[in-house]
XYZ file of C-alpha atoms in Angstrom:
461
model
C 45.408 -116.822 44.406
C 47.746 -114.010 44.246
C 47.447 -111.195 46.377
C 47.381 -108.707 43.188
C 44.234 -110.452 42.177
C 42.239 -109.258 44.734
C 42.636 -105.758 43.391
C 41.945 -103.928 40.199
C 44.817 -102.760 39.081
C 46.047 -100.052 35.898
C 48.935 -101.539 34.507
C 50.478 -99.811 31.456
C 54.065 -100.725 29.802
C 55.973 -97.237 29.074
C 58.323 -96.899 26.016
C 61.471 -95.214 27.340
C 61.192 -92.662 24.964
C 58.284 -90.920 26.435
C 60.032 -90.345 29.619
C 61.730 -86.962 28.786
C 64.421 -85.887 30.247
C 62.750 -82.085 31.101
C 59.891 -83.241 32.736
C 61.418 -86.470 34.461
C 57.924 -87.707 35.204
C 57.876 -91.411 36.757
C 54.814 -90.855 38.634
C 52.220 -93.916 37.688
C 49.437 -91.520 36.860
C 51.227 -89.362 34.303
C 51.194 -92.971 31.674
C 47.689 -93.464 32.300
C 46.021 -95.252 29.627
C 43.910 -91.943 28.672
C 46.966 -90.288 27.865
C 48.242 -93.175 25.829
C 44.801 -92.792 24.092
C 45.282 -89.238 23.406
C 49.113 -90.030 21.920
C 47.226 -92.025 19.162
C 45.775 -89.059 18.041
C 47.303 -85.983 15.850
C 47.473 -83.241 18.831
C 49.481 -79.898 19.622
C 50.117 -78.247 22.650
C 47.590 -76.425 24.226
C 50.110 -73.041 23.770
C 48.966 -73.795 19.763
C 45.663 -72.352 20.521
C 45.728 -69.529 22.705
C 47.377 -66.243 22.992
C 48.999 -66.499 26.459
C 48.299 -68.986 29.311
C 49.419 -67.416 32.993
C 49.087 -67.539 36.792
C 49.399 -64.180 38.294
C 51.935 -64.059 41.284
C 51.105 -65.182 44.875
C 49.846 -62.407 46.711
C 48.627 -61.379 50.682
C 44.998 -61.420 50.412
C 43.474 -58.781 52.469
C 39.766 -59.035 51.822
C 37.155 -55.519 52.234
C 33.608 -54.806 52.199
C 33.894 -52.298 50.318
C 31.586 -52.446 46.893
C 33.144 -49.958 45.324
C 36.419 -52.447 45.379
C 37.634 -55.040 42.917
C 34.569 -58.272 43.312
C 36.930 -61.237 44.232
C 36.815 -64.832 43.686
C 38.515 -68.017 45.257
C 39.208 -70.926 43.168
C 36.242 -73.166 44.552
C 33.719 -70.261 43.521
C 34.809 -70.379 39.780
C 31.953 -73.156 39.394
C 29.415 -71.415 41.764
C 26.420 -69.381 40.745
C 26.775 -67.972 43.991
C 29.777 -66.898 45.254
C 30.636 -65.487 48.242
C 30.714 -61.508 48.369
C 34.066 -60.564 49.013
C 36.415 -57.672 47.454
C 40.290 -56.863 46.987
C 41.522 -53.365 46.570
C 41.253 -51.941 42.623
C 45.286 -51.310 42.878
C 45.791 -54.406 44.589
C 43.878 -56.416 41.517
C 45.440 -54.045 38.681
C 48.843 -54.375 39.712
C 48.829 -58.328 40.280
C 46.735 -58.753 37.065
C 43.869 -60.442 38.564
C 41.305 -59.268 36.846
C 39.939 -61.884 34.278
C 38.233 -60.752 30.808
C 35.415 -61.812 29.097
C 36.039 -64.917 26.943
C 39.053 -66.185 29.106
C 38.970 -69.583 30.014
C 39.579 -70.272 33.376
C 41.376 -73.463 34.862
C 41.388 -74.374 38.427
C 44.566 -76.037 39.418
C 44.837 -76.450 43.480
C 42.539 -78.863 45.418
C 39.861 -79.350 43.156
C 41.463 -79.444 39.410
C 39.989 -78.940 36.636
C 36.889 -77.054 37.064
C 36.491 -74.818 33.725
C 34.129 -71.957 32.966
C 34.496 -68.920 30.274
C 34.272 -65.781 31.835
C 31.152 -64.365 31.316
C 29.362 -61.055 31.593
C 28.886 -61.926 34.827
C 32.330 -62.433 35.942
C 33.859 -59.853 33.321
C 36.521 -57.927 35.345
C 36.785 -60.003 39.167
C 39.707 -60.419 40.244
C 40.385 -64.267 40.864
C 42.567 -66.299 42.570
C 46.012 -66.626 41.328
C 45.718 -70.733 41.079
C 43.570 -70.116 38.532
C 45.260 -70.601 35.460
C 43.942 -68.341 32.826
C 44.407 -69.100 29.082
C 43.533 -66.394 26.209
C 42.175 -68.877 23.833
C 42.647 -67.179 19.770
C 39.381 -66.406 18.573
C 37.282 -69.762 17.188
C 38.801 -72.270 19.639
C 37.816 -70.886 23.441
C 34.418 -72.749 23.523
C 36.503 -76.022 22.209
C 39.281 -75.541 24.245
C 36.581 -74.961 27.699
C 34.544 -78.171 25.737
C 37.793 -80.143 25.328
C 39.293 -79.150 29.539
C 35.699 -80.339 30.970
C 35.473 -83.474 29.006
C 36.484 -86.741 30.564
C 39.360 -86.743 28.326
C 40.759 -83.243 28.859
C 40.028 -83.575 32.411
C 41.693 -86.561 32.756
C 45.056 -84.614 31.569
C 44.628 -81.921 33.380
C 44.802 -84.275 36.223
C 47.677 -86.498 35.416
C 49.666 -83.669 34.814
C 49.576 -81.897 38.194
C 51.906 -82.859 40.918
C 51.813 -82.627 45.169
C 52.345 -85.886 47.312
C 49.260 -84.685 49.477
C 47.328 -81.764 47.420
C 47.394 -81.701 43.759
C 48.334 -78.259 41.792
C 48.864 -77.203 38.494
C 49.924 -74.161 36.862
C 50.220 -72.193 33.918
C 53.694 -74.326 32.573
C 52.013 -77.557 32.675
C 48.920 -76.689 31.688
C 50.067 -75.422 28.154
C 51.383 -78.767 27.131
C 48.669 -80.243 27.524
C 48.086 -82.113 24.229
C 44.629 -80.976 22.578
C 43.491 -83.121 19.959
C 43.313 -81.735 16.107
C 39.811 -82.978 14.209
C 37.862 -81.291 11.356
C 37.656 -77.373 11.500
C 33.736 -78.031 11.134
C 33.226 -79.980 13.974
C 35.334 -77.923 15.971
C 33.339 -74.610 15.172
C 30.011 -76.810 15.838
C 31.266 -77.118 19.552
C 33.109 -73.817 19.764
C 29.388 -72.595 19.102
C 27.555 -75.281 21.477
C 29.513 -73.664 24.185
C 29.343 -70.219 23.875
C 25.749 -70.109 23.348
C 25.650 -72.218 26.679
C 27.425 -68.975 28.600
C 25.155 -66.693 26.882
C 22.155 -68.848 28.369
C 23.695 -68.401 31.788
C 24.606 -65.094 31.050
C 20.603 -64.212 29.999
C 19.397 -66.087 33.326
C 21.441 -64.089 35.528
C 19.805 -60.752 33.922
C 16.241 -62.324 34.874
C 16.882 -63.358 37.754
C 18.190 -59.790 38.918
C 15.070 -58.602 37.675
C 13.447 -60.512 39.621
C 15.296 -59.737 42.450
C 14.372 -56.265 41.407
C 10.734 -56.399 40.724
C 10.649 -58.442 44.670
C 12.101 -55.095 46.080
C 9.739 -52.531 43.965
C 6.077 -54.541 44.485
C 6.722 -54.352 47.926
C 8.210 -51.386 48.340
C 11.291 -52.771 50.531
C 14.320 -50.321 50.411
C 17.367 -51.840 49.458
C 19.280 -53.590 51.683
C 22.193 -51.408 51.074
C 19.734 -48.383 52.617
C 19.206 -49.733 55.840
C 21.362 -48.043 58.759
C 20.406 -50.157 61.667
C 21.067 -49.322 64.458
C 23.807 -49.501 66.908
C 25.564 -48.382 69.666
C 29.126 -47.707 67.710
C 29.378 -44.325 66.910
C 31.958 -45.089 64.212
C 30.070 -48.606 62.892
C 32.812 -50.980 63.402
C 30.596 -53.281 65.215
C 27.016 -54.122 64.764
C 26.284 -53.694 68.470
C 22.887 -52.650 69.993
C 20.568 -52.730 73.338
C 17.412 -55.243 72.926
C 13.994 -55.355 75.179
C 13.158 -58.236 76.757
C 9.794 -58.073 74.333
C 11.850 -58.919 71.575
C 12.909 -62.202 73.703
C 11.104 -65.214 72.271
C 9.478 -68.573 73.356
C 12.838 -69.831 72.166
C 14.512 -67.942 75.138
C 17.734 -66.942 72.309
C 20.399 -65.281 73.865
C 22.717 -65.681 71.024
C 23.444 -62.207 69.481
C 23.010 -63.289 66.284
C 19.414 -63.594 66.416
C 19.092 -60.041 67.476
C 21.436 -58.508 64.593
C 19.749 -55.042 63.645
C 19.932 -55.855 59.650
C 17.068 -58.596 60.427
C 15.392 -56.772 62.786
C 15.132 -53.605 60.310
C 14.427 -56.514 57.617
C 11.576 -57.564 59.746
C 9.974 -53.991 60.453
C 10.099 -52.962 56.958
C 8.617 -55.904 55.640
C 5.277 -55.533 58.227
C 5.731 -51.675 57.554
C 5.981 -51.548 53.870
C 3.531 -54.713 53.276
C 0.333 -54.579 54.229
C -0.335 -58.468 53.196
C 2.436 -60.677 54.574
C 2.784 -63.739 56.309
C 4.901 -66.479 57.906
C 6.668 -69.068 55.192
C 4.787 -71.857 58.180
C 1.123 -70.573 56.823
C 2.227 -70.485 53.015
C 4.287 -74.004 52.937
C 5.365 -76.929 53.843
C 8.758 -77.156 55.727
C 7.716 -79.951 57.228
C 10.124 -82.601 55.708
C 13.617 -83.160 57.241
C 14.337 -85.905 54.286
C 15.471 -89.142 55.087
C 19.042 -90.539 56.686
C 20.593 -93.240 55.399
C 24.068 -95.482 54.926
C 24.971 -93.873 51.179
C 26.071 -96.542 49.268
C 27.969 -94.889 46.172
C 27.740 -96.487 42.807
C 28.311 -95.496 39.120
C 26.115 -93.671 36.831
C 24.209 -96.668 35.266
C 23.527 -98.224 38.385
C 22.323 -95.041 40.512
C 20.787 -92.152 40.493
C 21.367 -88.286 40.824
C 22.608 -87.055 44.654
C 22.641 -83.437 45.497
C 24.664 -82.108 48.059
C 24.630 -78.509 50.001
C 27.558 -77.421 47.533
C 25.968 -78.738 44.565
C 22.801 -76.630 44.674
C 25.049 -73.679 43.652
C 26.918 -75.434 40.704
C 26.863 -74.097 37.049
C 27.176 -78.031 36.417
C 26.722 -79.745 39.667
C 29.891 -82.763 39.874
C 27.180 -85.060 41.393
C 27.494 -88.798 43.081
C 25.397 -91.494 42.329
C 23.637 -93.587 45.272
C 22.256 -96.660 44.710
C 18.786 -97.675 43.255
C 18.557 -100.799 45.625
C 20.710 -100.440 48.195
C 19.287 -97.039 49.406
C 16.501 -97.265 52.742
C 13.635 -94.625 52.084
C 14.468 -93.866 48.352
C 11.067 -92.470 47.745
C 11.436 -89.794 50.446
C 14.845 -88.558 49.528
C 13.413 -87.725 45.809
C 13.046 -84.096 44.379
C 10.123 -82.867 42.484
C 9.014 -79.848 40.707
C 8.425 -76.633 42.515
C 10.265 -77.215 45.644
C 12.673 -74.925 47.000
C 16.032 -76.271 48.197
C 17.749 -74.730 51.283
C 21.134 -75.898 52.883
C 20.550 -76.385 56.357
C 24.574 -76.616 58.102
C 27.661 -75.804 57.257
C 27.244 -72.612 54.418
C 23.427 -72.009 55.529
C 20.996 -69.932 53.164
C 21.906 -71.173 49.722
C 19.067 -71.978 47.975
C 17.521 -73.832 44.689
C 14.484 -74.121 43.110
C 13.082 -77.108 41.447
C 12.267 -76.575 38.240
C 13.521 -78.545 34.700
C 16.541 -79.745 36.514
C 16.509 -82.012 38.870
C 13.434 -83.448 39.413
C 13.508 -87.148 40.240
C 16.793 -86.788 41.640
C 17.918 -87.205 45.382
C 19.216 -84.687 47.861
C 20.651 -84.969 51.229
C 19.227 -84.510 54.686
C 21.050 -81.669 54.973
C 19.114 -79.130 52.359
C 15.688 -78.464 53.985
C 12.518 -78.927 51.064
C 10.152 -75.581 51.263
C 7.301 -77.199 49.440
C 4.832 -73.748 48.446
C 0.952 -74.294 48.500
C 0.392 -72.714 44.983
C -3.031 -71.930 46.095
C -1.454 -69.467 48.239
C 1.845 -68.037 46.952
C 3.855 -68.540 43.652
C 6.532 -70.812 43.852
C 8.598 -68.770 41.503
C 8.287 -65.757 43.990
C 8.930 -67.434 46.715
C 11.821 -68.861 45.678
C 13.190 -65.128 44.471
C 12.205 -63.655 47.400
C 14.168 -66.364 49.807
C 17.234 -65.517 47.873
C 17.106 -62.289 48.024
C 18.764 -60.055 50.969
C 15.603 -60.144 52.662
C 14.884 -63.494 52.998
C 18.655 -65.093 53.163
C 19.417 -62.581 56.189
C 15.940 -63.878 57.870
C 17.666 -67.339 57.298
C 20.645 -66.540 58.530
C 19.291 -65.168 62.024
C 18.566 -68.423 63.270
C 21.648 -70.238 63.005
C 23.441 -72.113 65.920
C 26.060 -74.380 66.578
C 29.163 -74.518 68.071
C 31.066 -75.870 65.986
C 28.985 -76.191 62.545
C 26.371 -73.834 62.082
C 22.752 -75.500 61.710
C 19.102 -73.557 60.899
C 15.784 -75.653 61.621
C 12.777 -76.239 59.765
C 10.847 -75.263 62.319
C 13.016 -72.085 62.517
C 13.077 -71.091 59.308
C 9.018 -71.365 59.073
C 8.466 -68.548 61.546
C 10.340 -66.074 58.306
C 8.204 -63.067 57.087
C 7.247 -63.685 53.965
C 5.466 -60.581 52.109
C 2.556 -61.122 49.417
C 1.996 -58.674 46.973
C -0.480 -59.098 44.338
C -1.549 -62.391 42.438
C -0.508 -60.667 39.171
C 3.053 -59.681 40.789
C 3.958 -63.294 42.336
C 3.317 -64.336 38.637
C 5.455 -61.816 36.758
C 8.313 -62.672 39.410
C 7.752 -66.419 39.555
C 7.844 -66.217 35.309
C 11.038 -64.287 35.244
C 12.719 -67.540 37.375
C 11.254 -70.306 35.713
C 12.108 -68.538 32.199
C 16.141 -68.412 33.933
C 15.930 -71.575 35.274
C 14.982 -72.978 31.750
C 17.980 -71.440 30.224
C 19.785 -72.757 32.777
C 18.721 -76.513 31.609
C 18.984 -75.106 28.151
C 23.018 -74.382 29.251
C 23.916 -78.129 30.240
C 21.913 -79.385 27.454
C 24.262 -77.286 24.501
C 27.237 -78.280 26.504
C 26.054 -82.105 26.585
C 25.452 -82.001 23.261
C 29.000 -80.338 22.664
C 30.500 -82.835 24.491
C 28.828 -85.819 22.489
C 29.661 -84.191 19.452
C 33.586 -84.066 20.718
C 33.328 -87.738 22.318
C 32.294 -88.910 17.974
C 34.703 -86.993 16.881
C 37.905 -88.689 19.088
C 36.356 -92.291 19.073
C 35.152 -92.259 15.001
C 31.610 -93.386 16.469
């Protein structure tokens, strides 16, 4: 047996003439066999289809607090539904052209290539990172042209033509060769409009879900966060600093100064000022489970099933592994079902996710804690919007510890305030989530469907 056997290998034989002399390419993965795939069909450039395709400049990022800034985004939060809060100066994002505009399509090309969203209404106007290529699709193609990027065979292109011995990068140059293939005007309008009513669904489940974040503040009469001025002993409020009592030390003897930050402590005493019914999340659920550890053995599609990691629960369209079906020691416990909450437990702590026509049935790591609501008691629709709000994410956030990787506890996270307005309220609250979670499925289902109707189109199926 020859040693080659052992391993599969991608052989492909090149014709000389498609090494040109201006790219001088003779790295393997720029002949893959997807691109000879693609060379059998009638394609143009990428450039054919869009206005302009550009990278701003590189540029010293010197990030503020300051809301009344430029919102910014870094190339890994381009795929989030949660990104972190962060701002640039106005000048700073005007001068550099870093804003994005609504209907751009947005290419990642550094690390992680190939991650693709439209902007949105909810992104209209950020400034994002200059490694994010962005191309101003003509009118009629940006849906196809976002459809066509994500797709296995787009993405596949994207990632053959980068270049970097140890991180992978592409830009702008690159990126507008990329050959997009030409089929029927008809189909491509079917997609084009698959897509874009997809970002309108996400678009329309942001706006409830703010309303519910809303309605959480207004039924029980919490202040906004942005109106608490805790306390502290900095005149000038450069540093949260402040004096405790030794009553606010707990069985957990915490000398961390985290734990006694003044925005959770004001949190705290306007929640069991302002709400006369409240209680802790340990009397209202089940935090109980700490989900299962095992060896993850990783396997394909068709022979495993769903696994969500802490970074996933924040996806627009989670990139997910598959474990496997047989190989996998406590399967049962690791599986999601409807109306559990999702919280990531170390690392980026707070993030959370209800459970609710999405991924039920699927697995998720040891690392995301399960809040399981007794419904008899609380709305799990509320108690999910009120855990991601600013009130409950900064009563999260309180208890974290580590030294190196920051961790929060079941048992830690139970002993959160949790206020309880009326039956009627939770309801209107909970409705508002599960309607924006539903138009969230209702999002990956018009893209899948998109993306089927592409996949026909390039194989004749």
């Amino acid at each position: 047996m020859r040693i080659l056997d052992l391993f599969d290998l991608e052989t492909t034989i090149v014709d000389s003439s498609k090494i040109s002399l201006d790219e001088s390419r003779i790295d393997p993965q720029f002949f893959s066999s997807n691109q000879l795939f693609i060379d059998n069909l009638d394609t143009k450039p990428l450039s054919h289809f869009c206005e302009e395709i550009f990278n701003p400049g590189v540029f010293k990022r010197e990030f503020l607090e300051d809301s009344n800034e430029c919102r910014y985004l870094a190339s890994a939060e381009i795929a989030s539904f949660e990104p972190e809060i962060t701002y640039i100066t106005n000048s700073q994002a005007d001068a550099l052209r870093l804003r994005v505009k609504k209907g751009w399509v947005l290419i990642t090309g550094f690390g992680t290539i190939g991650s693709i969203r439209i902007t949105d209404s909810i992104i209209d106007g950020y400034a994002v990172a200059n490694n994010v290529t962005r191309a101003i699709v003509k009118e009629k193609y940006s849906g196809f042209i976002a459809a066509f990027l994500a797709s296995e065979y787009g993405n596949k292109l994207l990632n053959d033509y980068a270049a970097g011995a140890v991180v992978k990068y592409i830009e702008a140059p690159q990126i507008s060769k990329i050959p997009v293939p030409v089929i029927n005007e008809s189909i491509i309008s079917s997609i084009d409009k698959k897509y874009l009513t997809a970002v309108t669904c996400r678009e329309q489940s942001h706006e409830l879900l703010q309303r519910a974040n809303a309605l959480v503040l207004q039924y029980n009469n919490l202040p906004p966060i942005t109106d608490i001025k805790p306390e502290t002993l900095d005149s000038d409020r450069m540093v949260e600093i402040r004096m405790t009592n030794l009553n606010e030390f707990t069985q957990d003897y915490r000398l961390d100064a985290h734990f006694y930050n003044p925005i959770a402590k004001v949190i705290v005493e306007n929640i069991i000022q302002h709400c006369p019914k409240n209680d802790n999340l340990y009397n209202i659920a089940d935090c109980s489970f700490r989900g299962s550890r095992s060896t993850r053995n990783y396997v394909d599609k068709d022979n495993g099933i769903a696994f969500l990691s802490g970074k996933n629960i924040i996806q627009i369209r989670p990139d997910f592994k598959y474990i496997s079906k047989s190989e996998t020691a406590n399967l049962d416990d690791m599986l999601l079902s409807e109306g559990q909450i999702l919280i990531s437990r170390s690392g980026t702590l707070g993030r959370t996710l209800l459970i609710y026509k999405n991924y039920e049935g699927c697995t998720a790591s040891e690392h995301l804690i399960r809040v399981k609501p007794e419904t008899s008691k609380i709305d799990s629709g509320y108690l999910y919007a009120f855990l991601s709000s600013d009130y409950g994410f900064h009563q999260l956030l309180r208890y974290k510890h580590g030294a190196v990787i920051d961790e929060i506890t079941e048992d830690q996270i139970s002993q959160s305030l949790i206020p309880l307005p009326l039956e009627k309220q939770q309801k209107e609250i909970g409705d508002l989530v599960r309607q924006a979670y539903e138009l969230r499925a209702e999002a990956i289902r018009l893209e899948d469907e998109a993306q089927e109707l592409l996949t026909q189109a390039l194989t004749q199926v």
